[in-house]
PDB file of C-alpha atoms in Angstrom:
ATOM      1  CA  UNK A 938     -13.279  22.821 -34.469  1.00 76.00           C
ATOM      2  CA  UNK A 939      -9.789  24.203 -33.802  1.00 75.00           C
ATOM      3  CA  UNK A 940     -10.386  24.006 -30.060  1.00 82.00           C
ATOM      4  CA  UNK A 941     -11.241  20.335 -30.470  1.00 81.00           C
ATOM      5  CA  UNK A 942      -8.151  19.700 -32.611  1.00 77.00           C
ATOM      6  CA  UNK A 943      -5.936  21.385 -30.036  1.00 80.00           C
ATOM      7  CA  UNK A 944      -7.597  19.600 -27.130  1.00 86.00           C
ATOM      8  CA  UNK A 945      -6.780  16.125 -28.429  1.00 86.00           C
ATOM      9  CA  UNK A 946      -3.348  17.042 -29.751  1.00 82.00           C
ATOM     10  CA  UNK A 947      -3.893  16.635 -33.482  1.00 79.00           C
ATOM     11  CA  UNK A 948      -1.499  18.359 -35.871  1.00 79.00           C
ATOM     12  CA  UNK A 949      -2.753  20.177 -38.936  1.00 77.00           C
ATOM     13  CA  UNK A 950       0.302  19.142 -40.948  1.00 76.00           C
ATOM     14  CA  UNK A 951      -1.223  15.640 -40.980  1.00 76.00           C
ATOM     15  CA  UNK A 952      -4.440  16.943 -42.527  1.00 80.00           C
ATOM     16  CA  UNK A 953      -4.462  16.271 -46.265  1.00 79.00           C
ATOM     17  CA  UNK A 954      -8.146  16.523 -47.183  1.00 81.00           C
ATOM     18  CA  UNK A 955     -11.636  17.574 -46.174  1.00 83.00           C
ATOM     19  CA  UNK A 956     -14.851  15.913 -47.345  1.00 86.00           C
ATOM     20  CA  UNK A 957     -18.104  17.875 -47.161  1.00 84.00           C
ATOM     21  CA  UNK A 958     -21.700  17.721 -48.360  1.00 82.00           C
ATOM     22  CA  UNK A 959     -21.122  20.645 -50.721  1.00 78.00           C
ATOM     23  CA  UNK A 960     -23.360  23.030 -48.756  1.00 77.00           C
ATOM     24  CA  UNK A 961     -22.443  26.760 -48.733  1.00 72.00           C
ATOM     25  CA  UNK A 962     -21.955  26.585 -44.969  1.00 73.00           C
ATOM     26  CA  UNK A 963     -19.164  24.089 -45.613  1.00 77.00           C
ATOM     27  CA  UNK A 964     -17.485  25.338 -48.793  1.00 71.00           C
ATOM     28  CA  UNK A 965     -18.410  29.044 -48.915  1.00 69.00           C
ATOM     29  CA  UNK A 966     -15.390  31.187 -49.782  1.00 68.00           C
ATOM     30  CA  UNK A 967     -15.919  33.651 -46.937  1.00 68.00           C
ATOM     31  CA  UNK A 968     -17.963  31.951 -44.214  1.00 70.00           C
ATOM     32  CA  UNK A 969     -17.700  28.296 -45.117  1.00 77.00           C
ATOM     33  CA  UNK A 970     -16.015  25.768 -42.855  1.00 81.00           C
ATOM     34  CA  UNK A 971     -13.293  24.588 -45.245  1.00 82.00           C
ATOM     35  CA  UNK A 972     -11.804  27.999 -46.115  1.00 81.00           C
ATOM     36  CA  UNK A 973     -10.778  28.948 -42.550  1.00 79.00           C
ATOM     37  CA  UNK A 974      -9.624  25.378 -41.948  1.00 79.00           C
ATOM     38  CA  UNK A 975      -7.312  25.638 -44.941  1.00 79.00           C
ATOM     39  CA  UNK A 976      -6.106  29.029 -43.729  1.00 78.00           C
ATOM     40  CA  UNK A 977      -5.293  27.569 -40.313  1.00 76.00           C
ATOM     41  CA  UNK A 978      -3.334  24.796 -41.998  1.00 75.00           C
ATOM     42  CA  UNK A 979      -1.330  27.318 -44.039  1.00 71.00           C
ATOM     43  CA  UNK A 980      -0.732  29.539 -41.013  1.00 73.00           C
ATOM     44  CA  UNK A 981       0.604  26.593 -39.045  1.00 72.00           C
ATOM     45  CA  UNK A 982       3.557  26.632 -41.456  1.00 66.00           C
ATOM     46  CA  UNK A 983       4.211  22.981 -40.818  1.00 55.00           C
ATOM     47  CA  UNK A 984       3.298  21.618 -44.229  1.00 57.00           C
ATOM     48  CA  UNK A 985       3.304  22.719 -47.853  1.00 60.00           C
ATOM     49  CA  UNK A 986       0.793  20.034 -48.839  1.00 65.00           C
ATOM     50  CA  UNK A 987      -2.337  21.566 -50.329  1.00 74.00           C
ATOM     51  CA  UNK A 988      -5.625  20.680 -48.685  1.00 78.00           C
ATOM     52  CA  UNK A 989      -7.690  18.455 -50.986  1.00 80.00           C
ATOM     53  CA  UNK A 990     -11.379  19.416 -50.883  1.00 82.00           C
ATOM     54  CA  UNK A 991     -13.892  16.778 -51.952  1.00 86.00           C
ATOM     55  CA  UNK A 992     -17.682  16.670 -52.137  1.00 88.00           C
ATOM     56  CA  UNK A 993     -18.758  13.414 -50.452  1.00 90.00           C
ATOM     57  CA  UNK A 994     -19.286  10.705 -53.080  1.00 93.00           C
ATOM     58  CA  UNK A 995     -22.153   9.069 -51.182  1.00 90.00           C
ATOM     59  CA  UNK A 996     -23.891  12.428 -50.847  1.00 90.00           C
ATOM     60  CA  UNK A 997     -23.498  13.013 -54.576  1.00 93.00           C
ATOM     61  CA  UNK A 998     -25.132   9.673 -55.290  1.00 92.00           C
ATOM     62  CA  UNK A 999     -27.972  10.710 -52.995  1.00 88.00           C
ATOM     63  CA  UNK A1000     -28.474  13.907 -55.000  1.00 90.00           C
ATOM     64  CA  UNK A1001     -28.355  11.984 -58.286  1.00 93.00           C
ATOM     65  CA  UNK A1002     -31.069   9.608 -57.093  1.00 88.00           C
ATOM     66  CA  UNK A1003     -33.421  12.529 -56.505  1.00 84.00           C
ATOM     67  CA  UNK A1004     -33.336  13.335 -60.216  1.00 86.00           C
ATOM     68  CA  UNK A1005     -35.744  10.447 -60.889  1.00 84.00           C
ATOM     69  CA  UNK A1006     -38.896  12.294 -61.909  1.00 78.00           C
ATOM     70  CA  UNK A1007     -41.633   9.660 -61.884  1.00 79.00           C
ATOM     71  CA  UNK A1008     -43.656  11.671 -59.409  1.00 78.00           C
ATOM     72  CA  UNK A1009     -46.999  10.229 -60.536  1.00 85.00           C
ATOM     73  CA  UNK A1010     -46.306   6.716 -59.315  1.00 88.00           C
ATOM     74  CA  UNK A1011     -44.458   7.945 -56.206  1.00 85.00           C
ATOM     75  CA  UNK A1012     -47.407  10.130 -55.172  1.00 88.00           C
ATOM     76  CA  UNK A1013     -49.834   7.214 -55.509  1.00 89.00           C
ATOM     77  CA  UNK A1014     -47.585   4.850 -53.568  1.00 88.00           C
ATOM     78  CA  UNK A1015     -46.731   7.292 -50.770  1.00 84.00           C
ATOM     79  CA  UNK A1016     -50.355   8.430 -50.396  1.00 87.00           C
ATOM     80  CA  UNK A1017     -51.565   4.829 -50.180  1.00 90.00           C
ATOM     81  CA  UNK A1018     -48.868   3.756 -47.724  1.00 87.00           C
ATOM     82  CA  UNK A1019     -49.520   6.781 -45.527  1.00 84.00           C
ATOM     83  CA  UNK A1020     -53.271   6.080 -45.499  1.00 87.00           C
ATOM     84  CA  UNK A1021     -52.613   2.556 -44.254  1.00 87.00           C
ATOM     85  CA  UNK A1022     -49.752   3.204 -41.868  1.00 83.00           C
ATOM     86  CA  UNK A1023     -50.515   6.638 -40.454  1.00 79.00           C
ATOM     87  CA  UNK A1024     -53.836   5.589 -38.919  1.00 80.00           C
ATOM     88  CA  UNK A1025     -53.686   3.043 -36.137  1.00 82.00           C
ATOM     89  CA  UNK A1026     -56.964   1.267 -36.972  1.00 78.00           C
ATOM     90  CA  UNK A1027     -56.152   1.017 -40.677  1.00 82.00           C
ATOM     91  CA  UNK A1028     -52.702  -0.289 -39.881  1.00 80.00           C
ATOM     92  CA  UNK A1029     -53.987  -2.994 -37.534  1.00 87.00           C
ATOM     93  CA  UNK A1030     -56.680  -4.052 -39.996  1.00 81.00           C
ATOM     94  CA  UNK A1031     -54.177  -4.231 -42.838  1.00 83.00           C
ATOM     95  CA  UNK A1032     -51.785  -6.407 -40.838  1.00 81.00           C
ATOM     96  CA  UNK A1033     -54.693  -8.673 -39.938  1.00 80.00           C
ATOM     97  CA  UNK A1034     -55.558  -8.925 -43.637  1.00 66.00           C
ATOM     98  CA  UNK A1035     -51.976  -9.937 -44.420  1.00 73.00           C
ATOM     99  CA  UNK A1036     -52.210 -12.696 -41.826  1.00 80.00           C
ATOM    100  CA  UNK A1037     -55.491 -13.924 -43.281  1.00 66.00           C
ATOM    101  CA  UNK A1038     -54.025 -13.987 -46.789  1.00 60.00           C
ATOM    102  CA  UNK A1039     -50.862 -15.791 -45.621  1.00 62.00           C
ATOM    103  CA  UNK A1040     -48.794 -12.977 -47.060  1.00 65.00           C
ATOM    104  CA  UNK A1041     -45.025 -13.358 -47.199  1.00 61.00           C
ATOM    105  CA  UNK A1042     -44.595  -9.941 -45.594  1.00 58.00           C
ATOM    106  CA  UNK A1043     -46.034  -8.693 -42.350  1.00 60.00           C
ATOM    107  CA  UNK A1044     -46.329  -5.010 -43.146  1.00 67.00           C
ATOM    108  CA  UNK A1045     -45.702  -2.123 -45.512  1.00 72.00           C
ATOM    109  CA  UNK A1046     -42.658   0.079 -45.030  1.00 67.00           C
ATOM    110  CA  UNK A1047     -42.678   3.836 -44.549  1.00 62.00           C
ATOM    111  CA  UNK A1048     -40.932   6.157 -46.982  1.00 59.00           C
ATOM    112  CA  UNK A1049     -39.003   9.070 -45.514  1.00 54.00           C
ATOM    113  CA  UNK A1050     -37.533  11.780 -47.730  1.00 55.00           C
ATOM    114  CA  UNK A1051     -34.537  12.255 -45.447  1.00 45.00           C
ATOM    115  CA  UNK A1052     -33.560   8.598 -45.503  1.00 54.00           C
ATOM    116  CA  UNK A1053     -33.618   8.265 -49.273  1.00 52.00           C
ATOM    117  CA  UNK A1054     -32.575   4.609 -49.239  1.00 58.00           C
ATOM    118  CA  UNK A1055     -35.981   3.883 -47.735  1.00 67.00           C
ATOM    119  CA  UNK A1056     -37.489   4.620 -51.149  1.00 76.00           C
ATOM    120  CA  UNK A1057     -36.132   1.402 -52.639  1.00 82.00           C
ATOM    121  CA  UNK A1058     -37.200  -0.786 -49.730  1.00 82.00           C
ATOM    122  CA  UNK A1059     -40.643   0.829 -49.555  1.00 84.00           C
ATOM    123  CA  UNK A1060     -41.271   0.512 -53.299  1.00 87.00           C
ATOM    124  CA  UNK A1061     -40.263  -3.146 -53.375  1.00 90.00           C
ATOM    125  CA  UNK A1062     -42.463  -4.002 -50.389  1.00 88.00           C
ATOM    126  CA  UNK A1063     -45.386  -2.085 -51.924  1.00 89.00           C
ATOM    127  CA  UNK A1064     -44.924  -3.980 -55.178  1.00 92.00           C
ATOM    128  CA  UNK A1065     -44.772  -7.349 -53.414  1.00 90.00           C
ATOM    129  CA  UNK A1066     -47.975  -6.501 -51.527  1.00 89.00           C
ATOM    130  CA  UNK A1067     -49.820  -4.762 -54.360  1.00 92.00           C
ATOM    131  CA  UNK A1068     -52.627  -7.363 -54.458  1.00 91.00           C
ATOM    132  CA  UNK A1069     -53.186  -7.119 -50.715  1.00 91.00           C
ATOM    133  CA  UNK A1070     -53.049  -3.324 -50.867  1.00 92.00           C
ATOM    134  CA  UNK A1071     -55.595  -3.242 -53.705  1.00 93.00           C
ATOM    135  CA  UNK A1072     -57.935  -5.552 -51.793  1.00 92.00           C
ATOM    136  CA  UNK A1073     -57.609  -3.549 -48.566  1.00 91.00           C
ATOM    137  CA  UNK A1074     -58.181  -0.171 -50.218  1.00 92.00           C
ATOM    138  CA  UNK A1075     -61.310  -1.552 -51.893  1.00 93.00           C
ATOM    139  CA  UNK A1076     -62.596  -2.602 -48.478  1.00 92.00           C
ATOM    140  CA  UNK A1077     -61.991   0.948 -47.262  1.00 90.00           C
ATOM    141  CA  UNK A1078     -63.884   2.318 -50.277  1.00 92.00           C
ATOM    142  CA  UNK A1079     -60.739   4.082 -51.456  1.00 92.00           C
ATOM    143  CA  UNK A1080     -59.831   1.865 -54.417  1.00 92.00           C
ATOM    144  CA  UNK A1081     -56.478   2.433 -56.096  1.00 92.00           C
ATOM    145  CA  UNK A1082     -57.471   1.633 -59.670  1.00 90.00           C
ATOM    146  CA  UNK A1083     -54.027   2.690 -60.877  1.00 88.00           C
ATOM    147  CA  UNK A1084     -52.666  -0.610 -59.584  1.00 89.00           C
ATOM    148  CA  UNK A1085     -54.378  -2.265 -62.546  1.00 90.00           C
ATOM    149  CA  UNK A1086     -52.979   0.238 -65.037  1.00 91.00           C
ATOM    150  CA  UNK A1087     -50.247  -1.417 -67.182  1.00 90.00           C
ATOM    151  CA  UNK A1088     -48.431   1.893 -67.685  1.00 89.00           C
ATOM    152  CA  UNK A1089     -48.335   2.699 -63.974  1.00 90.00           C
ATOM    153  CA  UNK A1090     -47.249  -0.857 -63.230  1.00 92.00           C
ATOM    154  CA  UNK A1091     -44.444  -0.361 -65.748  1.00 93.00           C
ATOM    155  CA  UNK A1092     -43.320   2.801 -63.937  1.00 93.00           C
ATOM    156  CA  UNK A1093     -43.597   1.118 -60.537  1.00 94.00           C
ATOM    157  CA  UNK A1094     -41.585  -1.953 -61.487  1.00 95.00           C
ATOM    158  CA  UNK A1095     -38.976   0.219 -63.204  1.00 96.00           C
ATOM    159  CA  UNK A1096     -38.584   2.285 -60.028  1.00 93.00           C
ATOM    160  CA  UNK A1097     -38.352  -0.877 -57.929  1.00 94.00           C
ATOM    161  CA  UNK A1098     -35.443  -2.026 -60.077  1.00 96.00           C
ATOM    162  CA  UNK A1099     -33.591   1.256 -60.469  1.00 95.00           C
ATOM    163  CA  UNK A1100     -33.808   2.128 -56.767  1.00 92.00           C
ATOM    164  CA  UNK A1101     -32.493  -1.347 -55.971  1.00 93.00           C
ATOM    165  CA  UNK A1102     -29.510  -0.684 -58.254  1.00 95.00           C
ATOM    166  CA  UNK A1103     -28.927   2.637 -56.485  1.00 94.00           C
ATOM    167  CA  UNK A1104     -29.128   0.926 -53.096  1.00 92.00           C
ATOM    168  CA  UNK A1105     -26.622  -1.695 -54.226  1.00 94.00           C
ATOM    169  CA  UNK A1106     -24.250   1.047 -55.354  1.00 95.00           C
ATOM    170  CA  UNK A1107     -24.677   2.825 -52.030  1.00 93.00           C
ATOM    171  CA  UNK A1108     -23.785  -0.362 -50.155  1.00 92.00           C
ATOM    172  CA  UNK A1109     -20.602  -0.701 -52.218  1.00 94.00           C
ATOM    173  CA  UNK A1110     -19.660   2.908 -51.520  1.00 94.00           C
ATOM    174  CA  UNK A1111     -19.962   2.219 -47.788  1.00 92.00           C
ATOM    175  CA  UNK A1112     -17.914  -0.977 -47.963  1.00 88.00           C
ATOM    176  CA  UNK A1113     -14.975  -1.592 -45.645  1.00 87.00           C
ATOM    177  CA  UNK A1114     -11.419  -0.877 -46.767  1.00 86.00           C
ATOM    178  CA  UNK A1115     -12.540   1.079 -49.839  1.00 92.00           C
ATOM    179  CA  UNK A1116     -10.153   3.805 -50.949  1.00 92.00           C
ATOM    180  CA  UNK A1117     -11.099   6.837 -52.993  1.00 90.00           C
ATOM    181  CA  UNK A1118     -10.157   5.314 -56.348  1.00 93.00           C
ATOM    182  CA  UNK A1119     -12.281   2.243 -55.506  1.00 95.00           C
ATOM    183  CA  UNK A1120     -15.307   4.486 -54.961  1.00 95.00           C
ATOM    184  CA  UNK A1121     -14.732   6.219 -58.274  1.00 95.00           C
ATOM    185  CA  UNK A1122     -14.438   2.827 -59.996  1.00 96.00           C
ATOM    186  CA  UNK A1123     -17.864   1.884 -58.601  1.00 97.00           C
ATOM    187  CA  UNK A1124     -19.340   5.140 -59.938  1.00 97.00           C
ATOM    188  CA  UNK A1125     -17.812   4.644 -63.401  1.00 97.00           C
ATOM    189  CA  UNK A1126     -19.106   1.072 -63.600  1.00 98.00           C
ATOM    190  CA  UNK A1127     -22.585   2.230 -62.550  1.00 98.00           C
ATOM    191  CA  UNK A1128     -22.611   4.936 -65.230  1.00 98.00           C
ATOM    192  CA  UNK A1129     -21.624   2.460 -67.930  1.00 98.00           C
ATOM    193  CA  UNK A1130     -24.339   0.056 -66.787  1.00 98.00           C
ATOM    194  CA  UNK A1131     -26.882   2.886 -66.946  1.00 98.00           C
ATOM    195  CA  UNK A1132     -25.794   3.617 -70.510  1.00 98.00           C
ATOM    196  CA  UNK A1133     -26.153  -0.057 -71.444  1.00 98.00           C
ATOM    197  CA  UNK A1134     -29.556  -0.385 -69.783  1.00 97.00           C
ATOM    198  CA  UNK A1135     -30.777   2.830 -71.392  1.00 97.00           C
ATOM    199  CA  UNK A1136     -29.945   1.523 -74.868  1.00 97.00           C
ATOM    200  CA  UNK A1137     -31.698  -1.752 -74.073  1.00 97.00           C
ATOM    201  CA  UNK A1138     -34.851   0.053 -72.947  1.00 96.00           C
ATOM    202  CA  UNK A1139     -34.944   2.084 -76.166  1.00 95.00           C
ATOM    203  CA  UNK A1140     -35.039  -1.244 -78.015  1.00 95.00           C
ATOM    204  CA  UNK A1141     -37.741  -2.592 -75.677  1.00 94.00           C
ATOM    205  CA  UNK A1142     -35.264  -5.004 -74.082  1.00 96.00           C
ATOM    206  CA  UNK A1143     -35.934  -5.406 -70.327  1.00 96.00           C
ATOM    207  CA  UNK A1144     -33.553  -8.312 -69.687  1.00 95.00           C
ATOM    208  CA  UNK A1145     -31.511  -6.388 -67.101  1.00 96.00           C
ATOM    209  CA  UNK A1146     -34.582  -5.232 -65.163  1.00 97.00           C
ATOM    210  CA  UNK A1147     -35.622  -8.126 -62.952  1.00 95.00           C
ATOM    211  CA  UNK A1148     -38.969  -6.770 -61.757  1.00 96.00           C
ATOM    212  CA  UNK A1149     -39.946  -4.865 -64.895  1.00 96.00           C
ATOM    213  CA  UNK A1150     -39.302  -7.922 -67.072  1.00 95.00           C
ATOM    214  CA  UNK A1151     -42.034  -9.885 -65.258  1.00 92.00           C
ATOM    215  CA  UNK A1152     -44.807  -7.715 -66.732  1.00 87.00           C
ATOM    216  CA  UNK A1153     -44.087  -7.398 -70.476  1.00 85.00           C
ATOM    217  CA  UNK A1154     -44.377  -3.578 -70.359  1.00 88.00           C
ATOM    218  CA  UNK A1155     -46.279  -2.057 -73.298  1.00 85.00           C
ATOM    219  CA  UNK A1156     -43.823   0.829 -73.709  1.00 88.00           C
ATOM    220  CA  UNK A1157     -40.398   1.395 -72.129  1.00 92.00           C
ATOM    221  CA  UNK A1158     -39.741   4.754 -73.777  1.00 92.00           C
ATOM    222  CA  UNK A1159     -40.425   6.771 -70.620  1.00 91.00           C
ATOM    223  CA  UNK A1160     -38.163   4.456 -68.616  1.00 94.00           C
ATOM    224  CA  UNK A1161     -35.372   4.941 -71.165  1.00 95.00           C
ATOM    225  CA  UNK A1162     -35.701   8.716 -70.821  1.00 94.00           C
ATOM    226  CA  UNK A1163     -35.505   8.431 -67.023  1.00 95.00           C
ATOM    227  CA  UNK A1164     -32.462   6.198 -66.999  1.00 96.00           C
ATOM    228  CA  UNK A1165     -30.595   8.382 -69.490  1.00 96.00           C
ATOM    229  CA  UNK A1166     -31.461  11.448 -67.424  1.00 96.00           C
ATOM    230  CA  UNK A1167     -30.077   9.679 -64.350  1.00 96.00           C
ATOM    231  CA  UNK A1168     -26.881   8.794 -66.234  1.00 97.00           C
ATOM    232  CA  UNK A1169     -26.378  12.431 -67.265  1.00 97.00           C
ATOM    233  CA  UNK A1170     -26.933  13.499 -63.653  1.00 96.00           C
ATOM    234  CA  UNK A1171     -24.172  11.140 -62.535  1.00 97.00           C
ATOM    235  CA  UNK A1172     -21.847  12.346 -65.293  1.00 96.00           C
ATOM    236  CA  UNK A1173     -22.440  15.970 -64.326  1.00 96.00           C
ATOM    237  CA  UNK A1174     -22.043  15.538 -60.572  1.00 94.00           C
ATOM    238  CA  UNK A1175     -18.880  13.442 -60.866  1.00 95.00           C
ATOM    239  CA  UNK A1176     -17.218  15.219 -63.796  1.00 93.00           C
ATOM    240  CA  UNK A1177     -14.616  16.889 -61.555  1.00 89.00           C
ATOM    241  CA  UNK A1178     -13.252  13.492 -60.526  1.00 90.00           C
ATOM    242  CA  UNK A1179     -12.529  12.477 -64.119  1.00 90.00           C
ATOM    243  CA  UNK A1180      -9.717  15.016 -64.277  1.00 87.00           C
ATOM    244  CA  UNK A1181      -7.995  12.938 -61.589  1.00 86.00           C
ATOM    245  CA  UNK A1182      -8.075   9.586 -63.392  1.00 91.00           C
ATOM    246  CA  UNK A1183      -4.298   9.646 -63.949  1.00 90.00           C
ATOM    247  CA  UNK A1184      -3.732  10.565 -60.307  1.00 89.00           C
ATOM    248  CA  UNK A1185      -5.882   7.634 -59.207  1.00 91.00           C
ATOM    249  CA  UNK A1186      -3.879   5.333 -61.487  1.00 93.00           C
ATOM    250  CA  UNK A1187      -0.543   6.590 -60.131  1.00 94.00           C
ATOM    251  CA  UNK A1188      -1.689   5.621 -56.667  1.00 93.00           C
ATOM    252  CA  UNK A1189      -3.585   2.413 -57.368  1.00 95.00           C
ATOM    253  CA  UNK A1190      -1.628   0.824 -60.220  1.00 94.00           C
ATOM    254  CA  UNK A1191       1.762   2.540 -60.750  1.00 96.00           C
ATOM    255  CA  UNK A1192       3.494  -0.495 -62.233  1.00 96.00           C
ATOM    256  CA  UNK A1193       1.160  -0.567 -65.245  1.00 95.00           C
ATOM    257  CA  UNK A1194       1.651   3.076 -66.269  1.00 95.00           C
ATOM    258  CA  UNK A1195       3.973   4.464 -68.910  1.00 96.00           C
ATOM    259  CA  UNK A1196       6.200   7.102 -67.257  1.00 95.00           C
ATOM    260  CA  UNK A1197       5.592   9.465 -70.182  1.00 95.00           C
ATOM    261  CA  UNK A1198       1.926   9.655 -69.107  1.00 91.00           C
ATOM    262  CA  UNK A1199       2.902  11.277 -65.799  1.00 94.00           C
ATOM    263  CA  UNK A1200       3.943  14.836 -64.953  1.00 92.00           C
ATOM    264  CA  UNK A1201       7.678  15.299 -65.514  1.00 95.00           C
ATOM    265  CA  UNK A1202       8.597  15.566 -61.835  1.00 94.00           C
ATOM    266  CA  UNK A1203       7.227  12.034 -61.282  1.00 95.00           C
ATOM    267  CA  UNK A1204       8.555  10.255 -64.355  1.00 96.00           C
ATOM    268  CA  UNK A1205      12.078   9.303 -63.220  1.00 97.00           C
ATOM    269  CA  UNK A1206      10.904   8.195 -59.789  1.00 96.00           C
ATOM    270  CA  UNK A1207       8.311   5.975 -61.443  1.00 96.00           C
ATOM    271  CA  UNK A1208      11.043   4.425 -63.614  1.00 97.00           C
ATOM    272  CA  UNK A1209      13.070   3.611 -60.487  1.00 97.00           C
ATOM    273  CA  UNK A1210      10.000   2.199 -58.802  1.00 97.00           C
ATOM    274  CA  UNK A1211       8.996   0.013 -61.750  1.00 96.00           C
ATOM    275  CA  UNK A1212      12.534  -1.390 -62.041  1.00 97.00           C
ATOM    276  CA  UNK A1213      12.629  -2.357 -58.367  1.00 96.00           C
ATOM    277  CA  UNK A1214      11.577  -6.018 -58.337  1.00 96.00           C
ATOM    278  CA  UNK A1215      11.341  -6.132 -54.541  1.00 96.00           C
ATOM    279  CA  UNK A1216       8.858  -3.260 -54.554  1.00 96.00           C
ATOM    280  CA  UNK A1217       6.905  -4.856 -57.372  1.00 95.00           C
ATOM    281  CA  UNK A1218       6.589  -8.099 -55.402  1.00 96.00           C
ATOM    282  CA  UNK A1219       5.484  -6.228 -52.284  1.00 95.00           C
ATOM    283  CA  UNK A1220       2.921  -4.241 -54.266  1.00 95.00           C
ATOM    284  CA  UNK A1221       1.237  -7.471 -55.320  1.00 93.00           C
ATOM    285  CA  UNK A1222       1.339  -8.998 -51.833  1.00 95.00           C
ATOM    286  CA  UNK A1223       0.194  -6.240 -49.472  1.00 95.00           C
ATOM    287  CA  UNK A1224      -2.566  -3.648 -49.294  1.00 94.00           C
ATOM    288  CA  UNK A1225      -2.034  -0.251 -50.883  1.00 94.00           C
ATOM    289  CA  UNK A1226      -1.988   1.434 -47.493  1.00 93.00           C
ATOM    290  CA  UNK A1227       0.693  -0.929 -46.182  1.00 94.00           C
ATOM    291  CA  UNK A1228       2.713  -0.577 -49.370  1.00 95.00           C
ATOM    292  CA  UNK A1229       2.915   3.198 -49.190  1.00 92.00           C
ATOM    293  CA  UNK A1230       3.334   3.334 -45.421  1.00 91.00           C
ATOM    294  CA  UNK A1231       5.923   0.595 -44.988  1.00 93.00           C
ATOM    295  CA  UNK A1232       7.782  -0.027 -48.227  1.00 94.00           C
ATOM    296  CA  UNK A1233       7.964   3.140 -50.327  1.00 93.00           C
ATOM    297  CA  UNK A1234      10.801   5.271 -48.994  1.00 92.00           C
ATOM    298  CA  UNK A1235      10.190   9.008 -48.791  1.00 89.00           C
ATOM    299  CA  UNK A1236      13.907   9.601 -49.355  1.00 92.00           C
ATOM    300  CA  UNK A1237      13.975   7.583 -52.591  1.00 94.00           C
ATOM    301  CA  UNK A1238      10.555   8.599 -53.890  1.00 93.00           C
ATOM    302  CA  UNK A1239       9.782  12.025 -52.349  1.00 92.00           C
ATOM    303  CA  UNK A1240       7.647  13.295 -55.236  1.00 92.00           C
ATOM    304  CA  UNK A1241       5.570  10.125 -55.537  1.00 92.00           C
ATOM    305  CA  UNK A1242       5.012  10.083 -51.782  1.00 87.00           C
ATOM    306  CA  UNK A1243       3.971  13.730 -51.784  1.00 82.00           C
ATOM    307  CA  UNK A1244       1.742  13.167 -54.806  1.00 78.00           C
TER     308      UNK A1244
END
């Protein structure tokens, strides 16, 4: 890594943070990647700025999604999809059946554990083709009677919805021009929605579950347990970021803060900043990156800039 940095002329004093997947090989105190990188930065003597170490937000969401424990329905779906798709003859015959039935979709989708987003797409396609799948498996004398089970259908439709919500969150987290505080905002909103949906499920209310609501599920208790477990997983994996809420606000919305809420070394600079009408106008007109790069003077606001 250092050879590469030297080869292209990068300077470690410009390095302010490192984002990893949280693996021991990356964050281990002795042999991890980040520790020697931080040591090299300190040894360079060119900057007193501490290296900020962050576990990738998208990777955390990935780990949270794996906490969904409805293995029964997943095993049935994956086993059925693999039977159809993994064998060439079965696959061709199934696609022919879809043509004969004028199906909206031309095929099932594979599920791969590595590409976890595939779970949502695969589950939705399986659900949309459940009648065709049932008919085909009967022809193959391997009927999937579970597809007529109201409880399994409840679990399936719940998973279709919740994985879609996770996929939507993932798309937001990968959006262009998103800064760190934007990503945390998305996570907080998702957690609050999970809390709201969990309470609704306890009451038997499926209004906010598009697919599940089509089937008048007999019991949503298990779904409520799952969604509350997922919410707790998110809260646990992102709890370290909550200690930085004030720091996010200082960066993203400094003109709305009360100076007394900030550390003392930032308070007077924030007062000067908030009383500067030119800066306030610029803050509302340009992007955050442009504002801090072009309009906030490091000589007038050294502590805020460093922060």
